[in-house]
Amino acid sequence: MITICDTGPLVAYLNPNDPYHSWAVALMKQARSPMLTTEPVLTEVAYFLRADRVDVDPLFQLLERDALRLDLQVAEHWPRLRTLMSRFSCRNTTPRV
């Protein structure tokens, strides 16, 4: 199984002041490593962390430890991504607070 990580969970995980931080920490403990993401997600996460004056270095530490990998080439996998997005389109992944 592959874990694909988007901006929201990464920001919540790395920002202790985020209202979903606890949820993201629990989620990351369950995720298979390495999680895959894209360069645009990395850029967005860094932007949101800096906007909240949160150190971005832990983001790069995830990359150094190979817990997060910039290895998701959407062009190669879009048919599978399309299937997954369709299958989980009704699934509510927003944490309840």
PDB file of C-alpha atoms in Angstrom:
ATOM      1  CA  MET A   1       0.000   0.000   0.000  1.00  0.00           C
ATOM      2  CA  ILE A   2       1.182   3.508  -0.842  1.00  0.00           C
ATOM      3  CA  THR A   3       0.468   6.576   1.272  1.00  0.00           C
ATOM      4  CA  ILE A   4       0.000   9.790  -0.693  1.00  0.00           C
ATOM      5  CA  CYS A   5       0.283  12.899   1.438  1.00  0.00           C
ATOM      6  CA  ASP A   6      -1.330  16.218   0.555  1.00  0.00           C
ATOM      7  CA  THR A   7      -0.803  19.714   1.946  1.00  0.00           C
ATOM      8  CA  GLY A   8      -3.396  19.796   4.734  1.00  0.00           C
ATOM      9  CA  PRO A   9      -2.240  16.802   6.766  1.00  0.00           C
ATOM     10  CA  LEU A  10       1.413  17.819   6.444  1.00  0.00           C
ATOM     11  CA  VAL A  11       0.729  21.376   7.602  1.00  0.00           C
ATOM     12  CA  ALA A  12      -1.341  20.123  10.531  1.00  0.00           C
ATOM     13  CA  TYR A  13       1.353  17.599  11.465  1.00  0.00           C
ATOM     14  CA  LEU A  14       4.187  20.124  11.389  1.00  0.00           C
ATOM     15  CA  ASN A  15       2.334  23.045  12.982  1.00  0.00           C
ATOM     16  CA  PRO A  16       1.680  22.429  16.692  1.00  0.00           C
ATOM     17  CA  ASN A  17      -0.770  25.362  16.710  1.00  0.00           C
ATOM     18  CA  ASP A  18      -2.941  23.898  13.953  1.00  0.00           C
ATOM     19  CA  PRO A  19      -6.408  22.875  15.202  1.00  0.00           C
ATOM     20  CA  TYR A  20      -5.947  19.471  13.515  1.00  0.00           C
ATOM     21  CA  HIS A  21      -2.433  18.833  14.839  1.00  0.00           C
ATOM     22  CA  SER A  22      -3.398  15.949  17.167  1.00  0.00           C
ATOM     23  CA  TRP A  23      -5.410  14.313  14.410  1.00  0.00           C
ATOM     24  CA  ALA A  24      -2.496  14.629  11.971  1.00  0.00           C
ATOM     25  CA  VAL A  25       0.002  13.206  14.469  1.00  0.00           C
ATOM     26  CA  ALA A  26      -2.231  10.152  14.980  1.00  0.00           C
ATOM     27  CA  LEU A  27      -2.679   9.823  11.208  1.00  0.00           C
ATOM     28  CA  MET A  28       1.068   9.989  10.540  1.00  0.00           C
ATOM     29  CA  LYS A  29       1.722   7.243  13.092  1.00  0.00           C
ATOM     30  CA  GLN A  30      -0.510   4.943  11.020  1.00  0.00           C
ATOM     31  CA  ALA A  31       0.877   5.959   7.617  1.00  0.00           C
ATOM     32  CA  ARG A  32       3.228   3.720   5.729  1.00  0.00           C
ATOM     33  CA  SER A  33       6.645   5.172   5.190  1.00  0.00           C
ATOM     34  CA  PRO A  34       7.769   6.616   2.923  1.00  0.00           C
ATOM     35  CA  MET A  35       4.760   8.766   2.153  1.00  0.00           C
ATOM     36  CA  LEU A  36       4.715  10.124  -1.379  1.00  0.00           C
ATOM     37  CA  THR A  37       4.061  13.726  -2.302  1.00  0.00           C
ATOM     38  CA  THR A  38       4.783  16.223  -5.073  1.00  0.00           C
ATOM     39  CA  GLU A  39       6.892  19.343  -5.401  1.00  0.00           C
ATOM     40  CA  PRO A  40       3.806  21.624  -5.438  1.00  0.00           C
ATOM     41  CA  VAL A  41       2.664  20.114  -2.121  1.00  0.00           C
ATOM     42  CA  LEU A  42       6.114  20.738  -0.631  1.00  0.00           C
ATOM     43  CA  THR A  43       5.912  24.362  -1.790  1.00  0.00           C
ATOM     44  CA  GLU A  44       2.429  24.828  -0.314  1.00  0.00           C
ATOM     45  CA  VAL A  45       3.404  23.282   3.025  1.00  0.00           C
ATOM     46  CA  ALA A  46       6.445  25.553   3.308  1.00  0.00           C
ATOM     47  CA  TYR A  47       4.298  28.575   2.426  1.00  0.00           C
ATOM     48  CA  PHE A  48       1.638  27.824   5.060  1.00  0.00           C
ATOM     49  CA  LEU A  49       4.200  27.026   7.751  1.00  0.00           C
ATOM     50  CA  ARG A  50       6.073  30.269   7.113  1.00  0.00           C
ATOM     51  CA  ALA A  51       2.805  32.230   7.064  1.00  0.00           C
ATOM     52  CA  ASP A  52       2.171  30.929  10.597  1.00  0.00           C
ATOM     53  CA  ARG A  53       5.809  31.579  11.571  1.00  0.00           C
ATOM     54  CA  VAL A  54       6.534  27.884  12.004  1.00  0.00           C
ATOM     55  CA  ASP A  55       9.999  26.502  11.251  1.00  0.00           C
ATOM     56  CA  VAL A  56      10.080  24.689   7.895  1.00  0.00           C
ATOM     57  CA  ASP A  57      13.156  22.613   8.732  1.00  0.00           C
ATOM     58  CA  PRO A  58      11.112  19.678  10.128  1.00  0.00           C
ATOM     59  CA  LEU A  59       9.580  19.362   6.653  1.00  0.00           C
ATOM     60  CA  PHE A  60      13.041  18.845   5.182  1.00  0.00           C
ATOM     61  CA  GLN A  61      13.896  16.459   8.014  1.00  0.00           C
ATOM     62  CA  LEU A  62      11.006  14.248   6.869  1.00  0.00           C
ATOM     63  CA  LEU A  63      12.645  14.170   3.431  1.00  0.00           C
ATOM     64  CA  GLU A  64      16.101  13.467   4.899  1.00  0.00           C
ATOM     65  CA  ARG A  65      14.749  10.547   6.951  1.00  0.00           C
ATOM     66  CA  ASP A  66      12.912   9.235   3.878  1.00  0.00           C
ATOM     67  CA  ALA A  67       9.624   9.431   5.781  1.00  0.00           C
ATOM     68  CA  LEU A  68       8.423  11.685   2.958  1.00  0.00           C
ATOM     69  CA  ARG A  69       9.506  11.217  -0.619  1.00  0.00           C
ATOM     70  CA  LEU A  70       9.142  13.501  -3.637  1.00  0.00           C
ATOM     71  CA  ASP A  71       8.456  10.583  -5.896  1.00  0.00           C
ATOM     72  CA  LEU A  72       4.888  10.925  -7.089  1.00  0.00           C
ATOM     73  CA  GLN A  73       4.797  11.510 -10.821  1.00  0.00           C
ATOM     74  CA  VAL A  74       1.155  12.191 -11.538  1.00  0.00           C
ATOM     75  CA  ALA A  75       1.655  11.879 -15.288  1.00  0.00           C
ATOM     76  CA  GLU A  76       2.643   8.229 -14.853  1.00  0.00           C
ATOM     77  CA  HIS A  77      -0.150   7.297 -12.458  1.00  0.00           C
ATOM     78  CA  TRP A  78      -3.156   9.455 -13.323  1.00  0.00           C
ATOM     79  CA  PRO A  79      -5.439   6.522 -14.295  1.00  0.00           C
ATOM     80  CA  ARG A  80      -4.919   4.895 -10.870  1.00  0.00           C
ATOM     81  CA  LEU A  81      -5.263   8.261  -9.093  1.00  0.00           C
ATOM     82  CA  ARG A  82      -8.502   8.877 -10.963  1.00  0.00           C
ATOM     83  CA  THR A  83      -9.863   5.523  -9.784  1.00  0.00           C
ATOM     84  CA  LEU A  84      -8.861   6.184  -6.178  1.00  0.00           C
ATOM     85  CA  MET A  85     -10.312   9.690  -6.196  1.00  0.00           C
ATOM     86  CA  SER A  86     -13.572   8.357  -7.557  1.00  0.00           C
ATOM     87  CA  ARG A  87     -13.715   5.550  -5.010  1.00  0.00           C
ATOM     88  CA  PHE A  88     -13.064   7.833  -2.046  1.00  0.00           C
ATOM     89  CA  SER A  89     -14.904  10.947  -3.258  1.00  0.00           C
ATOM     90  CA  CYS A  90     -17.690  10.544  -0.698  1.00  0.00           C
ATOM     91  CA  ARG A  91     -15.373   9.704   2.168  1.00  0.00           C
ATOM     92  CA  ASN A  92     -15.107  12.433   4.774  1.00  0.00           C
ATOM     93  CA  THR A  93     -11.482  12.618   5.881  1.00  0.00           C
ATOM     94  CA  THR A  94     -11.948  15.809   7.864  1.00  0.00           C
ATOM     95  CA  PRO A  95     -11.377  15.189  11.551  1.00  0.00           C
ATOM     96  CA  ARG A  96     -14.190  15.847  13.969  1.00  0.00           C
ATOM     97  CA  VAL A  97     -13.386  18.299  16.724  1.00  0.00           C
TER      98      VAL A  97
END
